[in-house]
Short mmCIF file of N, CA and C and ligand atoms in Angstrom, two decimals:
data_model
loop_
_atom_site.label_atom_id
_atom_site.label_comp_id
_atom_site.label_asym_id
_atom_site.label_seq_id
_atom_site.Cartn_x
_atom_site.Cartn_y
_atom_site.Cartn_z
N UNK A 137 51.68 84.72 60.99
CA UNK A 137 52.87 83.91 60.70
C UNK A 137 54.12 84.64 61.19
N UNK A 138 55.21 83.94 61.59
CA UNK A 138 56.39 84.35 62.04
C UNK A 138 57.63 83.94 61.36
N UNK A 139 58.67 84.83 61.42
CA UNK A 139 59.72 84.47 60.57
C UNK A 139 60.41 83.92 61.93
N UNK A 140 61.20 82.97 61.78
CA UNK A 140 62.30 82.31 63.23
C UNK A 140 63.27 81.82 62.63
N UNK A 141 64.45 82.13 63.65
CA UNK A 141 66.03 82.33 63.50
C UNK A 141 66.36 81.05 63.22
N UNK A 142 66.95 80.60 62.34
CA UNK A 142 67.86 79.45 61.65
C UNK A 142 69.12 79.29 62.30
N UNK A 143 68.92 78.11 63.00
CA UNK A 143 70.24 77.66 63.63
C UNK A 143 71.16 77.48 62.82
N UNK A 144 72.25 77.63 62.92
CA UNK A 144 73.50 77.50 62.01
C UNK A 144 74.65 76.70 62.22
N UNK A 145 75.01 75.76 61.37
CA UNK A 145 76.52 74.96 62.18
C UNK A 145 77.37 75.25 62.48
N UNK A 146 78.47 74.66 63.67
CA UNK A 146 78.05 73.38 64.09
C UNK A 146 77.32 73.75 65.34
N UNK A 147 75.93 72.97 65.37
CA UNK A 147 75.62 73.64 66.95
C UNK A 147 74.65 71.73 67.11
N UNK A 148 74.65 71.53 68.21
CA UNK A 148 74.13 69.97 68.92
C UNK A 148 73.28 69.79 68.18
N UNK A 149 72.40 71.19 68.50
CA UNK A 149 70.71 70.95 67.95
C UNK A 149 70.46 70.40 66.50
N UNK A 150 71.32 70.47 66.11
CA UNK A 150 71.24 69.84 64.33
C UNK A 150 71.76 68.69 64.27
N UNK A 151 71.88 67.68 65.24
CA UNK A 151 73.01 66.56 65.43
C UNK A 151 71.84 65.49 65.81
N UNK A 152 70.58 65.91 66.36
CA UNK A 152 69.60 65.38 67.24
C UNK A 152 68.39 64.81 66.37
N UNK A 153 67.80 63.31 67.03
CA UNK A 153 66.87 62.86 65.52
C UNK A 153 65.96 63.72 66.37
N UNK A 154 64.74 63.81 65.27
CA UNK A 154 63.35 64.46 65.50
C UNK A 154 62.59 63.46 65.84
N UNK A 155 61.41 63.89 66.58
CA UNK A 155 60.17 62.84 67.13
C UNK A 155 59.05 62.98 65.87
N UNK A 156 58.48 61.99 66.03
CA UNK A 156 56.94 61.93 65.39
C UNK A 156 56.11 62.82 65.61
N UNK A 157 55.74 63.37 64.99
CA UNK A 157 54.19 63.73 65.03
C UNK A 157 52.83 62.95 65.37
N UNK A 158 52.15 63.20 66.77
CA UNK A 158 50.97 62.11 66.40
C UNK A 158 49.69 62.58 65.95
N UNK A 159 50.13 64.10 65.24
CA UNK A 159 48.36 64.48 64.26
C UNK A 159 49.06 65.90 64.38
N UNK A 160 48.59 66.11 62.51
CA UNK A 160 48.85 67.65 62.44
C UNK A 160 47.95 68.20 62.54
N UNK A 161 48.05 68.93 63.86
CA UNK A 161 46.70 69.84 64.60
C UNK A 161 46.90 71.36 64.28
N UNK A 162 46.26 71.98 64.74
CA UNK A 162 46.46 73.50 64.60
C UNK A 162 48.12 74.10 65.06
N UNK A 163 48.36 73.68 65.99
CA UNK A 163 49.81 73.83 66.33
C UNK A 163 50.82 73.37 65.55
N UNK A 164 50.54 72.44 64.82
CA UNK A 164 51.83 71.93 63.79
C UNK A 164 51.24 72.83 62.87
N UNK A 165 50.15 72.75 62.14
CA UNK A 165 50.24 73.52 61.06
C UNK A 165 50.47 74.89 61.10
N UNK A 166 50.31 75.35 62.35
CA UNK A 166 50.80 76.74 62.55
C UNK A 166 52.67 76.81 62.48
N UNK A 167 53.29 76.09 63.19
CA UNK A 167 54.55 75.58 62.67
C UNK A 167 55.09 75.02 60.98
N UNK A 168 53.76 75.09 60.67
CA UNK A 168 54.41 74.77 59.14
C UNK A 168 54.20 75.88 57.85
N UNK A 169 53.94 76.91 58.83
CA UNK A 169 53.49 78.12 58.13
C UNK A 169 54.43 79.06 58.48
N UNK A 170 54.93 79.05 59.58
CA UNK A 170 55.77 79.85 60.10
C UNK A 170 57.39 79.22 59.70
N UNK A 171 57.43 77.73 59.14
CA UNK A 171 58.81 77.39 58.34
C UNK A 171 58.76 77.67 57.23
N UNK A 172 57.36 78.11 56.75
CA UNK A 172 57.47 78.40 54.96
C UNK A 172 57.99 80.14 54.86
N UNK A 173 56.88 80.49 56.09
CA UNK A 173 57.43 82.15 55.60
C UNK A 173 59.22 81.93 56.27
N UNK A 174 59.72 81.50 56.85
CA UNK A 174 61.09 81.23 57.41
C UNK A 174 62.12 81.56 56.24
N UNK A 175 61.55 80.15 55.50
CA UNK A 175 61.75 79.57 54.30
C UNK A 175 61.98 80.22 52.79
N UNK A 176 60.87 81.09 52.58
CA UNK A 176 60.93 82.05 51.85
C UNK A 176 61.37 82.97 52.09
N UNK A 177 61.57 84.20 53.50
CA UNK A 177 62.71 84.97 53.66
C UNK A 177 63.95 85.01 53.54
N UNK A 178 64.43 83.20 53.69
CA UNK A 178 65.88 83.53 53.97
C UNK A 178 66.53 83.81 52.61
N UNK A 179 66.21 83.27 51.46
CA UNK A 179 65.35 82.86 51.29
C UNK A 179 65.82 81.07 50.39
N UNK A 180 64.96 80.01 50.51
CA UNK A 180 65.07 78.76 50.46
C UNK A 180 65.06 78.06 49.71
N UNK A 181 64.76 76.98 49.61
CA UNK A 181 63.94 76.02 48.83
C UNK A 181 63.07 75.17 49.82
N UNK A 182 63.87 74.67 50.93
CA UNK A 182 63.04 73.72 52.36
C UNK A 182 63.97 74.58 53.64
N UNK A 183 62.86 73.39 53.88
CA UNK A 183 63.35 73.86 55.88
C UNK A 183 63.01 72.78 56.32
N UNK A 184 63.91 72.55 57.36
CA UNK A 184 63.29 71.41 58.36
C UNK A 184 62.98 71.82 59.78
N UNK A 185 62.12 71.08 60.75
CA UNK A 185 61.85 71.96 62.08
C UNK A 185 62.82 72.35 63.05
N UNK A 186 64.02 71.05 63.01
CA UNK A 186 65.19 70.91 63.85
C UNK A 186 65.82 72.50 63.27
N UNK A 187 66.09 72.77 62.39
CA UNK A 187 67.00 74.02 61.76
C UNK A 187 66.13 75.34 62.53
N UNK A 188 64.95 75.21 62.78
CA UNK A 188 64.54 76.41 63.58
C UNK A 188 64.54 75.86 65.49
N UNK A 189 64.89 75.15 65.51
CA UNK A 189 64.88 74.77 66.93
C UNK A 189 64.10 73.41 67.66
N UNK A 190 63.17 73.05 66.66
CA UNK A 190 61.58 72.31 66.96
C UNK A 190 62.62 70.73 66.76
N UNK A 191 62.11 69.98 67.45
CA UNK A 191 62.60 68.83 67.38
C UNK A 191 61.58 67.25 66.81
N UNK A 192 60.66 67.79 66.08
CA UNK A 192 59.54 67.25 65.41
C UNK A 192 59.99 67.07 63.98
N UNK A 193 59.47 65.64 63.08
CA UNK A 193 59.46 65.32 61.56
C UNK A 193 58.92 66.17 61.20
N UNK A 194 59.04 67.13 60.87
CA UNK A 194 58.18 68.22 59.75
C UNK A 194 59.44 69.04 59.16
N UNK A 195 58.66 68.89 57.91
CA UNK A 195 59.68 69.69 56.76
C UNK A 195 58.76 70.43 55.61
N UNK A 196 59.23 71.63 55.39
CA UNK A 196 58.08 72.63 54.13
C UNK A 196 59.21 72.35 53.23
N UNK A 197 58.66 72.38 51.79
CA UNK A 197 59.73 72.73 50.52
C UNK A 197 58.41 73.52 49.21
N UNK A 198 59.50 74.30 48.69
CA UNK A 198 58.80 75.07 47.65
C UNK A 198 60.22 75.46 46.48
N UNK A 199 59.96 74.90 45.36
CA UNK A 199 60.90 74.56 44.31
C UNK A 199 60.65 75.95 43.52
N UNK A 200 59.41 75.85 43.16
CA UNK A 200 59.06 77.01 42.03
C UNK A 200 60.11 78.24 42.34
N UNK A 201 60.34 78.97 40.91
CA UNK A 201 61.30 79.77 40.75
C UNK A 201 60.52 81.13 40.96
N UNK A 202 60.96 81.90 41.23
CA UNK A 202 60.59 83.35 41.78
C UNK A 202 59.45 83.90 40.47
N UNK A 203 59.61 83.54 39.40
CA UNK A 203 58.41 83.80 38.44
C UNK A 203 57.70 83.35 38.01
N UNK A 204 57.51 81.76 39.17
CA UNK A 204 56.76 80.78 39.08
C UNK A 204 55.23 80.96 39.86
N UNK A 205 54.46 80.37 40.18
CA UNK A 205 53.48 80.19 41.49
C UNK A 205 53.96 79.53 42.51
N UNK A 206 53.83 80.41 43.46
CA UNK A 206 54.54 79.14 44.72
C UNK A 206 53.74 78.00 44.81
N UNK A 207 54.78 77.03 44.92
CA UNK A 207 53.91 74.98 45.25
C UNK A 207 54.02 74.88 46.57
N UNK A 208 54.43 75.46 47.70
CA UNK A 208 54.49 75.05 49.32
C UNK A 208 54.26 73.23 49.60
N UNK A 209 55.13 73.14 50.10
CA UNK A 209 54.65 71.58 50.06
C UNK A 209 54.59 71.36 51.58
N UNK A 210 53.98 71.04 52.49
CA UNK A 210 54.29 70.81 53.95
C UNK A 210 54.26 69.23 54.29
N UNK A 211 54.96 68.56 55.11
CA UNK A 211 55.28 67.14 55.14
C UNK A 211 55.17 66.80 57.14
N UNK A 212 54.48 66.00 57.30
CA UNK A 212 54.96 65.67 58.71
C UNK A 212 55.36 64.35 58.65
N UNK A 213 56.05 63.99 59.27
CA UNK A 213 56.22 62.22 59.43
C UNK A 213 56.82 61.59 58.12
N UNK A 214 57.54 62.45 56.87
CA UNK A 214 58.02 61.91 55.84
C UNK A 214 58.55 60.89 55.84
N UNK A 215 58.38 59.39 55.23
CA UNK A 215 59.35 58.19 55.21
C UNK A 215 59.44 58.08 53.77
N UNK A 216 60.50 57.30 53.08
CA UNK A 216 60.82 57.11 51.51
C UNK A 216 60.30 55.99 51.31
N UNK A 217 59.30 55.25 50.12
CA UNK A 217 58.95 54.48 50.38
C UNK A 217 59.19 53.39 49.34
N UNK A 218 59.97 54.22 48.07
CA UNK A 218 60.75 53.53 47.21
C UNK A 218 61.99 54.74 46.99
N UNK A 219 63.51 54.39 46.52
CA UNK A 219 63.91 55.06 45.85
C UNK A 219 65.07 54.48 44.58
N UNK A 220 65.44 55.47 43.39
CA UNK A 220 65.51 54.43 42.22
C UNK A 220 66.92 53.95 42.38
N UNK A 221 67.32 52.95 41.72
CA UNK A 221 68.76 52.61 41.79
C UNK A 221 69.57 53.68 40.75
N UNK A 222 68.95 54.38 39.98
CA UNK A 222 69.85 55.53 39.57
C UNK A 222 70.07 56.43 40.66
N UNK A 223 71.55 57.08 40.54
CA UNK A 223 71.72 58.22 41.53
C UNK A 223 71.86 59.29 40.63
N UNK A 224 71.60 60.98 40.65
CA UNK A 224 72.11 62.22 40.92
C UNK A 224 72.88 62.82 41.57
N UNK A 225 74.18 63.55 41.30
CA UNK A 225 74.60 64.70 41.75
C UNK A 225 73.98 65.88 41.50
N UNK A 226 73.76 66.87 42.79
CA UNK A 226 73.08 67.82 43.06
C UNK A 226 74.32 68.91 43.78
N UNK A 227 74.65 69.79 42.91
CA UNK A 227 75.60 70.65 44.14
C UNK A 227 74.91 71.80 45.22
N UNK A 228 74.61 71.07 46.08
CA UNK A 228 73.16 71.44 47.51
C UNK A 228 74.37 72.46 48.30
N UNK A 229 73.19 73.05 48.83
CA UNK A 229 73.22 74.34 49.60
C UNK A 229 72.81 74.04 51.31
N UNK A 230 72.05 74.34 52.03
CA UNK A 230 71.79 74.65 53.38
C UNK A 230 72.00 75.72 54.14
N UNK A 231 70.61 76.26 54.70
CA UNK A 231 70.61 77.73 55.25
C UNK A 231 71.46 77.16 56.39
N UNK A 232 71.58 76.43 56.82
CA UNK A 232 72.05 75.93 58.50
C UNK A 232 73.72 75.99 58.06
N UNK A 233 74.15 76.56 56.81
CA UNK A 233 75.34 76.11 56.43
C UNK A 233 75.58 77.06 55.34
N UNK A 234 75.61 78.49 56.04
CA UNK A 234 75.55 79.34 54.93
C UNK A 234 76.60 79.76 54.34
N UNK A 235 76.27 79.64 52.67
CA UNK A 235 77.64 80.15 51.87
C UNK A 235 78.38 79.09 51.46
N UNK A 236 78.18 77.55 51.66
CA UNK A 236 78.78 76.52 51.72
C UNK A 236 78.05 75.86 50.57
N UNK A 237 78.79 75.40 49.69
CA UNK A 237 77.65 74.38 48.92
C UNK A 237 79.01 73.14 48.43
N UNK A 238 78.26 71.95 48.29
CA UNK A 238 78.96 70.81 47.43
C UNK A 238 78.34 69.66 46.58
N UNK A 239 78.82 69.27 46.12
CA UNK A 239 78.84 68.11 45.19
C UNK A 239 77.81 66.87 46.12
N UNK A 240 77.15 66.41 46.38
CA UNK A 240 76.33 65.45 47.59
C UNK A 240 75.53 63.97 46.01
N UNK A 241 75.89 62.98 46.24
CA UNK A 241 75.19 62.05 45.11
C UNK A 241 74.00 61.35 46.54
N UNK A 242 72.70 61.28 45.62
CA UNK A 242 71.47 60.61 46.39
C UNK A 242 70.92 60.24 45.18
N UNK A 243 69.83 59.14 45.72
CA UNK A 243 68.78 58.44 44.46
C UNK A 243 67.83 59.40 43.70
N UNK A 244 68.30 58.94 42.44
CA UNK A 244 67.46 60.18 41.87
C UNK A 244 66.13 60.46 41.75
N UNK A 245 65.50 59.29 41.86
CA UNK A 245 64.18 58.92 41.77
C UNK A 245 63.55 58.72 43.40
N UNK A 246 62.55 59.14 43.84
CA UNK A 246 61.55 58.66 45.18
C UNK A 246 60.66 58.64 45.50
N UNK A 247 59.38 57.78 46.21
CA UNK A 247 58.68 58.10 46.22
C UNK A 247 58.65 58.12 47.94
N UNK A 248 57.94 59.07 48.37
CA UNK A 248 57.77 59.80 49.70
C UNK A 248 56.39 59.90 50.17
N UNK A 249 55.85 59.13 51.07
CA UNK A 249 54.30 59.30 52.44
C UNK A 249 54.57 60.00 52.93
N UNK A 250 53.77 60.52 52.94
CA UNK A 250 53.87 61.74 54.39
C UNK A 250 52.45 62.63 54.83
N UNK A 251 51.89 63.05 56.29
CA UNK A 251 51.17 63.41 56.43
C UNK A 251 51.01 64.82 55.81
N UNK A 252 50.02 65.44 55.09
CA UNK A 252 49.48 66.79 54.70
C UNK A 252 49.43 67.56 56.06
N UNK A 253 48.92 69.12 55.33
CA UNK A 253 48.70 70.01 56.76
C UNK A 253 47.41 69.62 57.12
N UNK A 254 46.56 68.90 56.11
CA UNK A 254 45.08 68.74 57.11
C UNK A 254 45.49 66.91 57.74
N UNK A 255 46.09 66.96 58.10
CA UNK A 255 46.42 65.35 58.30
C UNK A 255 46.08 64.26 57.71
N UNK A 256 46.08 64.20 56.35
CA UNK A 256 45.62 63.88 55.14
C UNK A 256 47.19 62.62 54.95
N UNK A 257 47.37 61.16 54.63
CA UNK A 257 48.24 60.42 54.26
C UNK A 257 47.93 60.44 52.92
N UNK A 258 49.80 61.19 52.25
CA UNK A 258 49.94 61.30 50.91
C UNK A 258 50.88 60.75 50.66
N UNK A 259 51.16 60.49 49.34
CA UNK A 259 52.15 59.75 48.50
C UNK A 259 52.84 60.68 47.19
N UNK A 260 53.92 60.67 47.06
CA UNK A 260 54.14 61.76 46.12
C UNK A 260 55.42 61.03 45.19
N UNK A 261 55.77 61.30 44.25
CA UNK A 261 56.91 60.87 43.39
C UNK A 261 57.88 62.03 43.24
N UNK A 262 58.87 62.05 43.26
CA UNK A 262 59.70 63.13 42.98
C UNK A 262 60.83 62.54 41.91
N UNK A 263 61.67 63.57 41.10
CA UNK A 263 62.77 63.45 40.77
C UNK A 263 63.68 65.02 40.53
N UNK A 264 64.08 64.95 39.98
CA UNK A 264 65.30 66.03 39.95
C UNK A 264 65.49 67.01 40.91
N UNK A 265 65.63 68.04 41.13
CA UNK A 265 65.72 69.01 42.18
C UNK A 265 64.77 68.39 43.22
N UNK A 266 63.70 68.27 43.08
CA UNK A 266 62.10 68.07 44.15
C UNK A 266 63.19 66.93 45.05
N UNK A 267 63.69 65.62 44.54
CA UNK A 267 63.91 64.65 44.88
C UNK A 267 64.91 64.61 45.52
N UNK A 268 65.89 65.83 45.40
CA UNK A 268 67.37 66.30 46.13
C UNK A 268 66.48 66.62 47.17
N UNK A 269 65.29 68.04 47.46
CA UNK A 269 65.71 68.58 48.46
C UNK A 269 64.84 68.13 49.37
N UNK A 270 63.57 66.57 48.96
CA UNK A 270 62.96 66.19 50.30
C UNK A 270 64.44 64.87 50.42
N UNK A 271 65.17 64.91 50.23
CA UNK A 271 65.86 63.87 50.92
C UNK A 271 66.92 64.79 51.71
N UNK A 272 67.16 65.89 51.25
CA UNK A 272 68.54 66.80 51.75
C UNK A 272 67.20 67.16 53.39
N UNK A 273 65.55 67.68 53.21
CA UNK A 273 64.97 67.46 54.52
C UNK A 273 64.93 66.73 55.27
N UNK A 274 64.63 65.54 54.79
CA UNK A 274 64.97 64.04 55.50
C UNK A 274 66.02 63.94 56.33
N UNK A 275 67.21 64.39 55.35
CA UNK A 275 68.40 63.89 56.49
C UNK A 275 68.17 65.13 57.83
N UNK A 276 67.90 66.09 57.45
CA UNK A 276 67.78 67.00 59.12
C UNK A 276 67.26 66.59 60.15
N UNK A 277 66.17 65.57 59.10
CA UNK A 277 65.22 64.78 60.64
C UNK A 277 65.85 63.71 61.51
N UNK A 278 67.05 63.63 60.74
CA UNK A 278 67.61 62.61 61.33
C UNK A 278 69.05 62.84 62.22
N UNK A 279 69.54 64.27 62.09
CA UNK A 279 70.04 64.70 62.43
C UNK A 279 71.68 65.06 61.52
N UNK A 280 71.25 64.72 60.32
CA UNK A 280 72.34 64.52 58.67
C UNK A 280 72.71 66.29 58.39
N UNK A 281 73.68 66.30 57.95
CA UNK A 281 73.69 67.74 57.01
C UNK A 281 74.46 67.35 56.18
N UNK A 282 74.19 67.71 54.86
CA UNK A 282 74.76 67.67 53.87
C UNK A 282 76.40 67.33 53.84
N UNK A 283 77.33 68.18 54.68
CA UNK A 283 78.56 67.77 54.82
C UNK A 283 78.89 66.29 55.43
N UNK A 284 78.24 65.81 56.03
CA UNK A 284 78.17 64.43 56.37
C UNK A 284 78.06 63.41 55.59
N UNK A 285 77.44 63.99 54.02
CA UNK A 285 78.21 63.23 52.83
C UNK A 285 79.05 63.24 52.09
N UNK A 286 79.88 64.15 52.82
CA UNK A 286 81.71 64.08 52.12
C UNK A 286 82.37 63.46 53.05
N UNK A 287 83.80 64.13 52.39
CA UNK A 287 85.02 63.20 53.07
C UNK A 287 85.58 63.94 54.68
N UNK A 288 85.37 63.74 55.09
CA UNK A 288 85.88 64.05 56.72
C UNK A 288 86.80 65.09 56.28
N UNK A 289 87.89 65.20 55.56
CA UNK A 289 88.54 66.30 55.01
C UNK A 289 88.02 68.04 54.70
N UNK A 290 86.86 67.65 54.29
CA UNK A 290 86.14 68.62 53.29
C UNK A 290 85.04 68.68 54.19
N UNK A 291 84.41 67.85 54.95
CA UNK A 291 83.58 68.37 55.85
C UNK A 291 84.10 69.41 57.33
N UNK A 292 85.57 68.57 57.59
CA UNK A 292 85.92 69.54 58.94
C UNK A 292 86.20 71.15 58.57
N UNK A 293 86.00 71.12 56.64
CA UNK A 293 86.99 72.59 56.46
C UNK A 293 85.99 73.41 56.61
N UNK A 294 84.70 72.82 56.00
CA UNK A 294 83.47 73.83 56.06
C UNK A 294 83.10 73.92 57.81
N UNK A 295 83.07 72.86 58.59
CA UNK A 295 82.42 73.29 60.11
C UNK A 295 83.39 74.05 60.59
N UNK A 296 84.66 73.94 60.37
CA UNK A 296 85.88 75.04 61.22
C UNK A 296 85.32 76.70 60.50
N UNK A 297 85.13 76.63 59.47
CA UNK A 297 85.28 77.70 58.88
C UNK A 297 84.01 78.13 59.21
N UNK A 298 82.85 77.61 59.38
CA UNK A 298 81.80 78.18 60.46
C UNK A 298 81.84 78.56 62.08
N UNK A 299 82.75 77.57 62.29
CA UNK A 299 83.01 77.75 63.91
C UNK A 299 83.81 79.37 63.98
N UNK A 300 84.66 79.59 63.19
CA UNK A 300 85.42 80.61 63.32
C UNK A 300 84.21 81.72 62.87
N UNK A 301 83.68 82.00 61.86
CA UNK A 301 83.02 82.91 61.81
C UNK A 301 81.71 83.29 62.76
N UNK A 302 81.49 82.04 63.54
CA UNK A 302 80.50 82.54 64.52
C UNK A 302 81.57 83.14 65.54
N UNK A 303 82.69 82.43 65.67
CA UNK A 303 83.73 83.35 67.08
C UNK A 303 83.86 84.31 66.97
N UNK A 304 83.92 84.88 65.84
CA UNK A 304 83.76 86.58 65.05
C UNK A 304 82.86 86.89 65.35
N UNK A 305 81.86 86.73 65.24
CA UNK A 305 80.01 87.39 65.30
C UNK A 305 80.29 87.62 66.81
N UNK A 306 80.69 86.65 67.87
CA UNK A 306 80.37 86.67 69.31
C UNK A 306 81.07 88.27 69.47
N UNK A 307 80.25 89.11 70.67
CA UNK A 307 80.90 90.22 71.47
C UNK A 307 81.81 89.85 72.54
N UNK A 308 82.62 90.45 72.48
CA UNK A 308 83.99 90.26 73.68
C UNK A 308 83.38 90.38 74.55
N UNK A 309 83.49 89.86 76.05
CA UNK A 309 83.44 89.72 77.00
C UNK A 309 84.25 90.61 77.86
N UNK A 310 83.19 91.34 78.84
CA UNK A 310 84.44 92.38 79.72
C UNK A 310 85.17 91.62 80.44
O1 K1U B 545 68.76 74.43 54.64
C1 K1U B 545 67.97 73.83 53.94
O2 K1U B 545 67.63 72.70 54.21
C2 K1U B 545 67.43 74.53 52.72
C3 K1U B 545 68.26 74.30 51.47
C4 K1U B 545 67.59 73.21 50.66
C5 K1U B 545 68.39 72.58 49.56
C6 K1U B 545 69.09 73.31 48.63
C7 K1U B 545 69.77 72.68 47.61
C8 K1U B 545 69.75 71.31 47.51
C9 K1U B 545 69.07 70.59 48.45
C10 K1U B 545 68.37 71.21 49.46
C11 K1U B 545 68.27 75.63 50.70
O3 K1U B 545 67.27 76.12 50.31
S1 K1U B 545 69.82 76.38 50.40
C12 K1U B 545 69.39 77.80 49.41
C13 K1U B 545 69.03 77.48 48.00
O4 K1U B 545 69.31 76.40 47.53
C14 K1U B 545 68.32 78.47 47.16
C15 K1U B 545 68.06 79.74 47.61
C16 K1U B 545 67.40 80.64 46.79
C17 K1U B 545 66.98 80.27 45.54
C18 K1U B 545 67.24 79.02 45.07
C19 K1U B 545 67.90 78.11 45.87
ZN1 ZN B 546 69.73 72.01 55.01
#
């Protein structure tokens, strides 16, 4: 397994929808092992593939708390297939958006298909946290980040304030 570098905003690659999967073969699931250990280094709750570079529906999430058992969940091809007319506020995070967190309202209730790592079609129910962060994955597949559910105000302050700190990170040029 491999740990791989987390793109960070604002950069295209996170702007871009993801393709289908047409069977999780050894190569995806090797990709979905290598977003969990990703995932757990940085360390997470999910990942989506676009955030490491991959431009494929696949997303890992693992909720359990550090003195829990890890639950790894791996997803290819996730679609929502109900979600409830109650909403949640969740004040969400994103490695692609580090140090940044806000206020984001989504349905609190969902239920989610999606292919397993043995290519297995599952169905799952979520709510509270679980239910924030396969929809906060979802939107990556689609090319969403979390700031894209605020106000244009509050979203340009967090991408400037990333843009500038990557202009910092860059080495001067002779
Ligand atoms: O970038 C991502 O998509 C991962 C993101 C997932 C997420 C967090 C909160 C709400 C919705 C989705 C993160 O994991 S940010 C880091 C984080 O929340 C966390 C890190 C360590 C322990 C517990 C939480
Ligand atoms: Zn994210």
């Amino acid at each position: 397994m491999a740990v791989l570098p987390i793109i960070v905003a604002p950069d295209p690659r996170l702007k871009q929808v993801a393709k289908p999967v047409d069977k999780v073969d050894a190569e995806i699931r090797r990709l979905m092992d290598d977003m969990l250990e990703t995932m757990y280094k940085a360390p997470g709750i999910g990942l989506a593939a676009p955030q490491v570079g991959v431009l494929k529906r696949v997303i890992v999430i693992d909720i359990a708390r550090e003195d829990e058992k890890p639950e790894p969940l791996r997803m290819a091809n996730p679609e929502l297939i109900a979600v409830s007319d109650e909403d949640a506020v969740y004040n969400e995070g994103c490695l692609s958006l580090p140090e940044h967190y806000a206020d984001v309202t989504r349905p609190a209730a969902i239920k989610v298909r999606y292919l397993d790592h043995e290519n297995e079609i599952r169905e799952l129910e979520a709510d509270g946290l679980l239910a924030t962060c396969i929809q906060h994955e979802m939107d990556h597949l689609e090319g969403i980040l979390f700031v894209d559910h605020l106000t244009a105000l509050k979203r340009n302050m967090i991408l400037r304030k990333l843009l500038k700190a990557k202009k910092s990170q860059q080495p001067v040029s002779a």
